[in-house]
Amino acid sequence: MSGLSHSWQGPEPRSFLHGIHPAGHKEYSHKLAIERMPFVGELVLHLSQHIGAPARPIVAVGDRVERGQRVADPGGFVSVGLHAPATGTIKAIEKRLHPNGKLLDAIVLETDPFASQRLLAAAPFDPAAVTASEMVERMQLGGLVGLGGAAFPSHVKASVPKGKEVKAVVINGVECEPFLTCDHRLMVERPQDVIRGTRILMQSVGADRGYIGVEINKPDAIEALAAAASDGVVVQPLKVKYPQGAEKQLIKAIFGDEVPEGGLPLDLELVVNNVGTMAALADLVDRGAPLIERVVTVTGPAIKQPKNLLVPLGTPISAVIERCGGLTPSVKQVILGGPMTGMAQKSLDVPVVKGTSGIVCLDSVEVATREEYPCIRCGRCVEACPLFLNPARLAQIVKYEKVDLFEDYHLMTCFECSSCSFVCPSAIPLVQYMRMGKAMLRKHKAHKR
Ligand code: SF4
Ligand code: SF4
């Protein structure tokens, strides 16, 4: 036990140290109720939609599958099941373009336009009647992953190793990335399910407290959750700051405690999860529904009709954009996820995956390229870094390939939040240097082995 206070510090909004305040741009979509995206003719289900081993197909080309039927098993412990988001026929199992830019294995499903699309749900179950390990297995087979964007398998976090204890679960309703509002709408529209999922997770990991962190720019979400919150669950208002949605910063903001370098929230007897994942857990337990769809924010100055859409997994981004009236002629870039940590897309012929929180369509004002100048040693990047790293110095040693110094400057702890790049007046692409440096260090270590 590492000295965690675990004491709630009261309802006053709080935050972590350092960080930045980018423009929120939430006004495009934060008041728009979630709408359902209709089924399209073809869904592309990538076997890698989560961190860890790809799922393993259990269907063959030509098979008829029902909506909600499992089509791939977990490919290992750090892996989850995959399900048909619609009733139809397996058309192919082949390589398709993934949002990460690679050609990866996918199950291609031709949807049946005449099917009722009734969900082939497993039976709902009483979470109090299953053991912790049964719950972990059900979460894994149900395909649950972190829906905040990272897509880390949720059952892994819910597996408490022998000798460890979880005192509290921390639920992330921060959504600090500019433009994104999918979590905000979910908290406003399904607060009971977020609370229900939180209580189920608490029960499963043996925690007696749950803290839901929400920034104060979402007062309606705070109000809705507080009204639905039951015993042991507290809604913690937080000051608006980026990157507060990162696990370690969220823990620091709520408890004032630091997760040790290289450590996990579990080292502080905590488990962190996302509000969307909690609603999905409630769906799994109370409705027997696996993860087959997610809320996606389609937003930005270059989309004609911004929306928060509930989208079947595997739906092409191009179809989602079309549903929102299409792109404006001013479009310069389409990003999956938020603009700080998301991925710019070269092609719109990629599908929505479990980690697709947003489709952000930017114009030339938002994507203006700035000319890079030499470092003026202003120190702003150091003040911005939530991990208290020295990004200017790190960029320099990466540039000159001083690989032996990388670990002295804690390069591998950088989680690529882009705060340093955002504040740099010389427009130095600091986060790119961090990525380059990490790749260099991995190669260097592999070479030494
Ligand atoms: S990208 Fe890395 S170095 Fe830059 S602010 Fe974020 S954590 Fe710090
Ligand atoms: S913010 Fe940019 S200019 Fe300022 S110290 Fe950091 S790298 Fe140098």
Short mmCIF file of C-alpha atoms and ligand atoms in Angstrom, two decimals:
data_model
loop_
_atom_site.label_atom_id
_atom_site.label_comp_id
_atom_site.label_asym_id
_atom_site.label_seq_id
_atom_site.Cartn_x
_atom_site.Cartn_y
_atom_site.Cartn_z
CA MET A 1 0.00 0.00 0.00
CA SER A 2 1.54 3.23 -1.13
CA GLY A 3 -0.02 5.84 1.08
CA LEU A 4 -3.12 6.71 -0.93
CA SER A 5 -5.33 9.11 0.97
CA HIS A 6 -8.50 7.83 -0.75
CA SER A 7 -10.27 10.51 1.14
CA TRP A 8 -12.74 12.49 -0.85
CA GLN A 9 -11.57 16.07 -0.84
CA GLY A 10 -15.03 17.58 -1.11
CA PRO A 11 -17.30 18.81 -3.88
CA GLU A 12 -15.23 21.86 -4.87
CA PRO A 13 -13.95 21.60 -8.45
CA ARG A 14 -10.30 20.56 -8.50
CA SER A 15 -7.62 19.60 -11.00
CA PHE A 16 -4.05 18.35 -11.53
CA LEU A 17 -0.92 20.48 -11.93
CA HIS A 18 0.30 21.78 -15.31
CA GLY A 19 -1.79 21.00 -18.43
CA ILE A 20 -3.33 23.39 -20.96
CA HIS A 21 -6.60 25.09 -21.90
CA PRO A 22 -7.28 24.60 -25.62
CA ALA A 23 -10.53 26.03 -27.03
CA GLY A 24 -13.26 23.46 -26.33
CA HIS A 25 -15.31 23.79 -29.55
CA LYS A 26 -18.02 21.71 -27.87
CA GLU A 27 -20.71 24.11 -29.10
CA TYR A 28 -21.02 22.27 -32.42
CA SER A 29 -22.62 19.22 -30.82
CA HIS A 30 -22.97 19.30 -27.03
CA LYS A 31 -26.70 20.01 -27.13
CA LEU A 32 -27.51 17.49 -29.87
CA ALA A 33 -29.30 14.37 -28.63
CA ILE A 34 -27.87 11.01 -29.70
CA GLU A 35 -29.46 9.70 -32.92
CA ARG A 36 -29.27 6.17 -34.28
CA MET A 37 -27.27 5.63 -37.48
CA PRO A 38 -29.18 3.30 -39.87
CA PHE A 39 -27.54 0.04 -41.01
CA VAL A 40 -25.56 0.21 -44.23
CA GLY A 41 -25.07 -2.61 -46.75
CA GLU A 42 -21.59 -3.67 -45.64
CA LEU A 43 -19.89 -3.62 -42.23
CA VAL A 44 -16.15 -4.16 -41.85
CA LEU A 45 -15.26 -5.68 -38.49
CA HIS A 46 -11.56 -5.45 -37.81
CA LEU A 47 -10.20 -8.22 -35.61
CA SER A 48 -7.93 -5.63 -33.95
CA GLN A 49 -10.27 -3.10 -32.39
CA HIS A 50 -8.62 -3.17 -29.00
CA ILE A 51 -5.20 -3.15 -27.39
CA GLY A 52 -3.78 -6.69 -27.29
CA ALA A 53 -4.04 -9.79 -29.47
CA PRO A 54 -6.48 -9.68 -32.42
CA ALA A 55 -9.74 -11.60 -32.03
CA ARG A 56 -9.95 -15.04 -33.74
CA PRO A 57 -12.78 -15.57 -36.28
CA ILE A 58 -15.24 -18.38 -35.52
CA VAL A 59 -17.34 -17.90 -38.67
CA ALA A 60 -16.70 -18.75 -42.31
CA VAL A 61 -17.51 -16.99 -45.55
CA GLY A 62 -21.15 -17.66 -46.45
CA ASP A 63 -22.33 -18.10 -42.84
CA ARG A 64 -25.53 -16.36 -41.82
CA VAL A 65 -25.16 -14.49 -38.52
CA GLU A 66 -27.68 -12.80 -36.26
CA ARG A 67 -27.30 -9.34 -34.77
CA GLY A 68 -25.36 -9.72 -31.51
CA GLN A 69 -23.93 -13.17 -32.41
CA ARG A 70 -20.25 -13.63 -31.57
CA VAL A 71 -18.19 -13.86 -34.77
CA ALA A 72 -14.71 -13.91 -33.22
CA ASP A 73 -13.32 -15.20 -29.93
CA PRO A 74 -10.69 -13.42 -27.84
CA GLY A 75 -7.21 -14.19 -29.20
CA GLY A 76 -5.62 -14.32 -25.73
CA PHE A 77 -6.15 -12.92 -22.26
CA VAL A 78 -5.53 -9.34 -23.41
CA SER A 79 -8.13 -9.56 -26.16
CA VAL A 80 -11.93 -9.54 -26.42
CA GLY A 81 -14.75 -11.11 -28.42
CA LEU A 82 -16.28 -9.50 -31.49
CA HIS A 83 -19.97 -9.61 -32.48
CA ALA A 84 -22.12 -9.03 -35.53
CA PRO A 85 -23.62 -5.52 -35.27
CA ALA A 86 -26.34 -6.55 -37.75
CA THR A 87 -28.00 -9.67 -39.10
CA GLY A 88 -26.54 -10.73 -42.43
CA THR A 89 -24.07 -12.97 -44.23
CA ILE A 90 -20.30 -13.20 -43.91
CA LYS A 91 -19.03 -11.95 -47.26
CA ALA A 92 -15.28 -12.16 -46.76
CA ILE A 93 -12.50 -12.47 -44.22
CA GLU A 94 -9.70 -10.41 -45.69
CA LYS A 95 -7.37 -7.49 -45.18
CA ARG A 96 -9.04 -4.08 -45.08
CA LEU A 97 -7.78 -0.59 -44.33
CA HIS A 98 -7.81 0.13 -40.58
CA PRO A 99 -8.07 3.66 -39.11
CA ASN A 100 -4.45 3.22 -37.97
CA GLY A 101 -3.41 3.32 -41.65
CA LYS A 102 -2.50 -0.39 -41.93
CA LEU A 103 -4.13 -3.17 -43.94
CA LEU A 104 -5.38 -5.58 -41.26
CA ASP A 105 -7.57 -8.69 -41.06
CA ALA A 106 -11.30 -8.03 -40.93
CA ILE A 107 -14.61 -9.88 -41.16
CA VAL A 108 -16.79 -8.31 -43.85
CA LEU A 109 -20.52 -8.61 -43.15
CA GLU A 110 -23.20 -8.04 -45.77
CA THR A 111 -26.24 -6.85 -43.86
CA ASP A 112 -29.69 -8.25 -44.60
CA PRO A 113 -32.01 -5.35 -45.52
CA PHE A 114 -35.08 -7.53 -44.82
CA ALA A 115 -34.05 -8.80 -41.38
CA SER A 116 -35.82 -7.43 -38.30
CA GLN A 117 -32.40 -6.64 -36.73
CA ARG A 118 -33.74 -7.86 -33.42
CA LEU A 119 -30.82 -8.35 -31.05
CA LEU A 120 -29.79 -11.94 -30.42
CA ALA A 121 -28.94 -11.05 -26.86
CA ALA A 122 -27.67 -13.47 -24.28
CA ALA A 123 -29.82 -13.61 -21.16
CA PRO A 124 -29.51 -10.73 -18.69
CA PHE A 125 -27.95 -11.89 -15.44
CA ASP A 126 -27.72 -10.94 -11.80
CA PRO A 127 -24.18 -9.64 -11.20
CA ALA A 128 -24.46 -10.60 -7.53
CA ALA A 129 -25.01 -14.23 -8.55
CA VAL A 130 -21.76 -14.61 -10.53
CA THR A 131 -18.22 -14.84 -9.18
CA ALA A 132 -15.64 -12.16 -9.94
CA SER A 133 -13.88 -14.45 -12.43
CA GLU A 134 -17.19 -15.27 -14.18
CA MET A 135 -17.85 -11.55 -14.51
CA VAL A 136 -14.37 -11.04 -15.99
CA GLU A 137 -15.06 -13.80 -18.53
CA ARG A 138 -18.46 -12.36 -19.46
CA MET A 139 -16.91 -8.92 -19.98
CA GLN A 140 -14.21 -10.42 -22.19
CA LEU A 141 -16.61 -12.49 -24.31
CA GLY A 142 -19.00 -9.50 -24.45
CA GLY A 143 -16.29 -7.49 -26.19
CA LEU A 144 -16.05 -4.70 -23.60
CA VAL A 145 -13.19 -2.23 -24.02
CA GLY A 146 -12.46 1.27 -22.78
CA LEU A 147 -14.64 3.52 -24.93
CA GLY A 148 -12.71 6.70 -24.15
CA GLY A 149 -10.53 6.01 -27.19
CA ALA A 150 -7.78 3.72 -25.90
CA ALA A 151 -9.87 0.53 -26.32
CA PHE A 152 -8.04 -1.34 -23.56
CA PRO A 153 -9.93 -4.57 -22.70
CA SER A 154 -12.12 -3.78 -19.68
CA HIS A 155 -11.98 -7.29 -18.20
CA VAL A 156 -8.21 -6.98 -17.71
CA LYS A 157 -8.75 -3.98 -15.46
CA ALA A 158 -11.51 -5.86 -13.64
CA SER A 159 -9.17 -8.81 -12.94
CA VAL A 160 -7.73 -8.04 -9.54
CA PRO A 161 -4.53 -10.07 -9.08
CA LYS A 162 -4.08 -12.17 -5.95
CA GLY A 163 -2.69 -10.09 -3.10
CA LYS A 164 -4.06 -6.84 -4.56
CA GLU A 165 -7.12 -4.96 -3.41
CA VAL A 166 -9.35 -2.34 -5.03
CA LYS A 167 -10.85 0.24 -2.70
CA ALA A 168 -12.48 2.52 -5.26
CA VAL A 169 -13.34 2.73 -8.93
CA VAL A 170 -12.78 5.99 -10.77
CA ILE A 171 -15.05 6.68 -13.73
CA ASN A 172 -13.83 9.05 -16.39
CA GLY A 173 -16.49 11.49 -17.59
CA VAL A 174 -13.95 14.21 -18.30
CA GLU A 175 -13.95 14.25 -22.12
CA CYS A 176 -11.27 16.95 -22.19
CA GLU A 177 -10.40 16.52 -25.89
CA PRO A 178 -11.70 19.52 -27.87
CA PHE A 179 -14.80 18.95 -30.04
CA LEU A 180 -15.87 15.56 -28.58
CA THR A 181 -19.27 15.34 -26.88
CA CYS A 182 -20.21 11.64 -27.08
CA ASP A 183 -19.55 11.03 -23.36
CA HIS A 184 -21.28 14.27 -22.43
CA ARG A 185 -24.48 13.23 -24.23
CA LEU A 186 -24.32 9.74 -22.77
CA MET A 187 -24.08 11.13 -19.23
CA VAL A 188 -27.04 13.46 -19.87
CA GLU A 189 -29.19 10.85 -21.64
CA ARG A 190 -28.28 7.62 -19.81
CA PRO A 191 -27.16 8.64 -16.31
CA GLN A 192 -28.87 5.64 -14.67
CA ASP A 193 -26.92 3.24 -16.89
CA VAL A 194 -23.61 4.98 -16.13
CA ILE A 195 -24.34 4.68 -12.40
CA ARG A 196 -25.60 1.10 -12.79
CA GLY A 197 -22.40 0.07 -14.64
CA THR A 198 -20.31 1.79 -11.97
CA ARG A 199 -22.09 -0.13 -9.20
CA ILE A 200 -21.66 -3.42 -11.09
CA LEU A 201 -17.93 -2.79 -11.52
CA MET A 202 -17.59 -1.81 -7.84
CA GLN A 203 -19.26 -5.04 -6.81
CA SER A 204 -17.12 -7.11 -9.17
CA VAL A 205 -13.76 -5.72 -8.00
CA GLY A 206 -14.81 -5.46 -4.34
CA ALA A 207 -14.68 -1.66 -4.11
CA ASP A 208 -17.03 0.19 -1.79
CA ARG A 209 -16.69 3.60 -3.44
CA GLY A 210 -17.03 5.01 -6.94
CA TYR A 211 -15.98 8.48 -8.10
CA ILE A 212 -17.19 9.88 -11.41
CA GLY A 213 -15.02 12.80 -12.54
CA VAL A 214 -16.79 15.34 -14.77
CA GLU A 215 -15.51 18.78 -15.83
CA ILE A 216 -17.63 21.77 -14.88
CA ASN A 217 -18.23 22.72 -18.51
CA LYS A 218 -20.86 19.92 -18.44
CA PRO A 219 -23.19 21.12 -15.66
CA ASP A 220 -26.16 19.20 -17.09
CA ALA A 221 -24.16 15.95 -16.97
CA ILE A 222 -23.09 16.60 -13.38
CA GLU A 223 -26.69 17.30 -12.42
CA ALA A 224 -28.07 14.21 -14.19
CA LEU A 225 -25.46 11.88 -12.68
CA ALA A 226 -25.81 13.36 -9.20
CA ALA A 227 -29.59 12.83 -9.37
CA ALA A 228 -29.09 9.19 -10.41
CA ALA A 229 -26.15 8.43 -8.08
CA SER A 230 -26.81 5.88 -5.38
CA ASP A 231 -24.95 4.78 -2.26
CA GLY A 232 -21.19 4.85 -2.49
CA VAL A 233 -21.03 6.75 -5.81
CA VAL A 234 -19.89 10.37 -5.80
CA VAL A 235 -19.87 12.77 -8.75
CA GLN A 236 -16.68 14.85 -8.55
CA PRO A 237 -16.76 18.18 -10.42
CA LEU A 238 -13.39 19.05 -11.97
CA LYS A 239 -11.94 22.28 -13.35
CA VAL A 240 -11.66 22.34 -17.13
CA LYS A 241 -8.16 21.35 -18.18
CA TYR A 242 -6.45 19.12 -20.74
CA PRO A 243 -5.36 16.23 -20.43
CA GLN A 244 -7.48 15.55 -17.34
CA GLY A 245 -8.98 12.46 -18.97
CA ALA A 246 -5.64 10.64 -18.75
CA GLU A 247 -5.78 8.07 -15.94
CA LYS A 248 -2.94 9.46 -13.87
CA GLN A 249 -4.09 13.06 -14.18
CA LEU A 250 -7.65 12.09 -13.25
CA ILE A 251 -6.44 10.31 -10.12
CA LYS A 252 -4.24 13.27 -9.23
CA ALA A 253 -7.18 15.64 -9.74
CA ILE A 254 -9.63 13.68 -7.59
CA PHE A 255 -7.40 12.39 -4.78
CA GLY A 256 -4.23 14.48 -5.03
CA ASP A 257 -2.27 11.20 -5.25
CA GLU A 258 0.41 10.25 -7.79
CA VAL A 259 0.49 6.91 -9.57
CA PRO A 260 4.19 5.96 -9.39
CA GLU A 261 6.23 6.13 -12.62
CA GLY A 262 5.78 2.88 -14.52
CA GLY A 263 2.96 1.92 -12.12
CA LEU A 264 -0.78 1.40 -12.52
CA PRO A 265 -3.84 2.82 -10.77
CA LEU A 266 -4.06 -0.63 -9.14
CA ASP A 267 -0.90 0.29 -7.21
CA LEU A 268 -3.11 2.87 -5.47
CA GLU A 269 -5.96 0.35 -5.06
CA LEU A 270 -7.92 2.02 -7.85
CA VAL A 271 -9.43 0.92 -11.15
CA VAL A 272 -10.19 3.57 -13.79
CA ASN A 273 -12.80 3.21 -16.52
CA ASN A 274 -14.81 5.37 -18.90
CA VAL A 275 -18.49 6.42 -18.62
CA GLY A 276 -19.30 4.87 -22.02
CA THR A 277 -17.85 1.57 -20.87
CA MET A 278 -20.02 1.71 -17.73
CA ALA A 279 -23.16 2.13 -19.85
CA ALA A 280 -21.96 -0.78 -22.02
CA LEU A 281 -21.45 -2.89 -18.89
CA ALA A 282 -25.02 -2.13 -17.81
CA ASP A 283 -26.19 -3.20 -21.30
CA LEU A 284 -24.26 -6.46 -21.00
CA VAL A 285 -25.62 -7.32 -17.55
CA ASP A 286 -29.19 -6.00 -17.72
CA ARG A 287 -29.95 -6.61 -21.40
CA GLY A 288 -27.46 -9.34 -22.30
CA ALA A 289 -26.18 -7.09 -25.09
CA PRO A 290 -22.54 -7.32 -26.23
CA LEU A 291 -20.65 -4.29 -27.53
CA ILE A 292 -21.85 -3.88 -31.14
CA GLU A 293 -22.30 -0.11 -31.43
CA ARG A 294 -20.96 3.09 -29.91
CA VAL A 295 -21.70 6.81 -29.76
CA VAL A 296 -19.57 8.83 -32.19
CA THR A 297 -19.40 12.64 -32.27
CA VAL A 298 -19.33 13.91 -35.86
CA THR A 299 -18.30 17.52 -35.59
CA GLY A 300 -16.13 20.44 -36.61
CA PRO A 301 -16.38 23.42 -38.95
CA ALA A 302 -16.14 21.23 -42.06
CA ILE A 303 -19.15 18.93 -41.52
CA LYS A 304 -22.54 20.18 -42.71
CA GLN A 305 -24.71 18.80 -39.87
CA PRO A 306 -22.81 17.89 -36.69
CA LYS A 307 -24.36 14.98 -34.79
CA ASN A 308 -23.86 12.56 -31.93
CA LEU A 309 -24.64 9.24 -33.58
CA LEU A 310 -25.06 5.74 -32.19
CA VAL A 311 -23.19 3.86 -34.92
CA PRO A 312 -23.02 0.08 -35.57
CA LEU A 313 -19.35 -0.97 -35.43
CA GLY A 314 -17.89 -1.52 -38.87
CA THR A 315 -19.88 1.28 -40.54
CA PRO A 316 -17.66 3.15 -43.04
CA ILE A 317 -16.65 6.66 -41.98
CA SER A 318 -17.78 7.86 -45.43
CA ALA A 319 -21.35 6.65 -44.69
CA VAL A 320 -21.37 8.37 -41.30
CA ILE A 321 -20.23 11.61 -42.90
CA GLU A 322 -22.90 11.27 -45.57
CA ARG A 323 -25.51 10.82 -42.82
CA CYS A 324 -24.37 14.20 -41.47
CA GLY A 325 -24.96 15.96 -44.79
CA GLY A 326 -21.39 15.54 -46.05
CA LEU A 327 -18.23 17.60 -45.79
CA THR A 328 -18.12 21.31 -46.64
CA PRO A 329 -15.84 22.45 -49.49
CA SER A 330 -13.54 24.02 -46.88
CA VAL A 331 -12.51 20.64 -45.40
CA LYS A 332 -8.78 20.20 -44.89
CA GLN A 333 -8.54 17.23 -42.54
CA VAL A 334 -10.68 14.46 -41.03
CA ILE A 335 -9.48 13.12 -37.69
CA LEU A 336 -10.73 10.01 -35.90
CA GLY A 337 -10.76 10.73 -32.16
CA GLY A 338 -10.02 14.20 -30.82
CA PRO A 339 -7.64 16.69 -32.45
CA MET A 340 -5.01 16.34 -29.67
CA THR A 341 -4.53 12.57 -29.77
CA GLY A 342 -6.61 11.36 -32.72
CA MET A 343 -5.41 10.14 -36.12
CA ALA A 344 -5.74 12.15 -39.33
CA GLN A 345 -7.18 9.95 -42.07
CA LYS A 346 -5.92 9.66 -45.63
CA SER A 347 -8.99 7.71 -46.72
CA LEU A 348 -12.61 7.77 -45.56
CA ASP A 349 -12.90 4.13 -46.58
CA VAL A 350 -12.18 2.94 -43.04
CA PRO A 351 -14.76 1.68 -40.54
CA VAL A 352 -15.85 2.86 -37.11
CA VAL A 353 -14.04 0.71 -34.52
CA LYS A 354 -14.60 0.40 -30.78
CA GLY A 355 -12.18 3.27 -30.09
CA THR A 356 -13.76 5.75 -32.52
CA SER A 357 -15.04 8.47 -30.21
CA GLY A 358 -15.25 11.17 -32.84
CA ILE A 359 -15.00 12.13 -36.49
CA VAL A 360 -13.64 15.66 -36.38
CA CYS A 361 -13.78 17.54 -39.68
CA LEU A 362 -11.47 20.55 -39.75
CA ASP A 363 -10.99 23.44 -42.16
CA SER A 364 -7.92 25.51 -43.00
CA VAL A 365 -8.37 27.76 -39.94
CA GLU A 366 -8.02 24.80 -37.58
CA VAL A 367 -5.32 23.04 -39.59
CA ALA A 368 -3.16 26.09 -40.36
CA THR A 369 0.43 24.90 -40.69
CA ARG A 370 2.88 27.05 -38.78
CA GLU A 371 6.48 27.51 -39.78
CA GLU A 372 8.93 25.97 -37.31
CA TYR A 373 11.43 28.28 -35.58
CA PRO A 374 14.33 27.56 -33.23
CA CYS A 375 13.61 27.05 -29.54
CA ILE A 376 13.63 30.33 -27.62
CA ARG A 377 13.82 28.57 -24.24
CA CYS A 378 10.60 30.12 -23.02
CA GLY A 379 9.82 27.10 -20.83
CA ARG A 380 6.15 26.93 -21.83
CA CYS A 381 6.40 23.29 -22.84
CA VAL A 382 7.81 22.44 -19.40
CA GLU A 383 4.96 24.28 -17.69
CA ALA A 384 2.42 22.49 -19.87
CA CYS A 385 3.68 18.92 -19.47
CA PRO A 386 1.41 17.09 -17.01
CA LEU A 387 4.26 14.69 -16.22
CA PHE A 388 6.76 17.46 -15.45
CA LEU A 389 9.03 16.29 -18.29
CA ASN A 390 11.30 18.69 -20.18
CA PRO A 391 9.98 18.42 -23.76
CA ALA A 392 12.42 21.00 -25.16
CA ARG A 393 15.41 19.06 -23.87
CA LEU A 394 13.91 15.75 -24.95
CA ALA A 395 13.35 17.06 -28.48
CA GLN A 396 16.96 18.15 -28.62
CA ILE A 397 18.42 14.82 -27.55
CA VAL A 398 16.10 12.98 -29.95
CA LYS A 399 17.12 15.29 -32.79
CA TYR A 400 20.79 14.53 -32.13
CA GLU A 401 20.03 10.83 -31.50
CA LYS A 402 21.55 10.75 -28.02
CA VAL A 403 19.73 7.50 -27.31
CA ASP A 404 21.68 6.78 -24.13
CA LEU A 405 20.14 9.86 -22.52
CA PHE A 406 16.50 9.10 -23.40
CA GLU A 407 15.72 7.12 -20.27
CA ASP A 408 17.48 9.63 -18.01
CA TYR A 409 14.91 12.15 -19.23
CA HIS A 410 12.00 9.67 -18.81
CA LEU A 411 11.06 9.71 -22.49
CA MET A 412 9.07 6.48 -22.26
CA THR A 413 6.69 7.93 -19.65
CA CYS A 414 5.46 10.51 -22.20
CA PHE A 415 1.92 9.54 -23.20
CA GLU A 416 1.85 11.78 -26.28
CA CYS A 417 -0.84 14.17 -25.08
CA SER A 418 0.48 16.96 -27.40
CA SER A 419 0.24 19.65 -24.70
CA CYS A 420 3.87 20.67 -25.30
CA SER A 421 3.40 21.01 -29.07
CA PHE A 422 0.21 22.98 -28.51
CA VAL A 423 1.86 25.72 -26.44
CA CYS A 424 5.19 26.00 -28.27
CA PRO A 425 5.48 29.52 -29.79
CA SER A 426 8.20 28.25 -32.14
CA ALA A 427 5.83 25.62 -33.57
CA ILE A 428 8.31 22.84 -32.84
CA PRO A 429 6.50 19.50 -33.33
CA LEU A 430 7.58 18.29 -29.90
CA VAL A 431 5.21 15.33 -29.68
CA GLN A 432 6.56 14.04 -33.01
CA TYR A 433 10.04 14.07 -31.49
CA MET A 434 8.71 12.04 -28.55
CA ARG A 435 7.29 9.44 -30.94
CA MET A 436 10.49 9.34 -32.98
CA GLY A 437 12.57 9.00 -29.83
CA LYS A 438 10.48 6.11 -28.51
CA ALA A 439 10.79 4.26 -31.83
CA MET A 440 14.56 4.87 -31.78
CA LEU A 441 14.88 3.58 -28.23
CA ARG A 442 12.87 0.42 -28.97
CA LYS A 443 15.03 -0.28 -32.01
CA HIS A 444 18.19 0.41 -30.03
CA LYS A 445 17.13 -2.03 -27.29
CA ALA A 446 16.11 -4.72 -29.80
CA HIS A 447 19.49 -4.34 -31.51
CA LYS A 448 21.35 -4.77 -28.20
CA ARG A 449 19.53 -8.02 -27.37
S1 SF4 B 1 3.40 14.93 -25.23
FE1 SF4 B 1 4.68 13.99 -23.65
S2 SF4 B 1 6.29 15.49 -23.26
FE2 SF4 B 1 4.63 16.55 -24.33
S3 SF4 B 1 3.36 17.40 -22.72
FE3 SF4 B 1 2.47 15.39 -23.23
S4 SF4 B 1 3.43 13.95 -21.81
FE4 SF4 B 1 4.67 15.84 -21.75
S1 SF4 B 2 7.82 25.84 -25.74
FE1 SF4 B 2 9.00 25.64 -27.64
S2 SF4 B 2 10.28 27.47 -27.68
FE2 SF4 B 2 9.52 27.29 -25.58
S3 SF4 B 2 11.11 26.09 -24.50
FE3 SF4 B 2 9.61 24.63 -25.25
S4 SF4 B 2 10.44 23.98 -27.23
FE4 SF4 B 2 11.48 25.88 -26.71
#
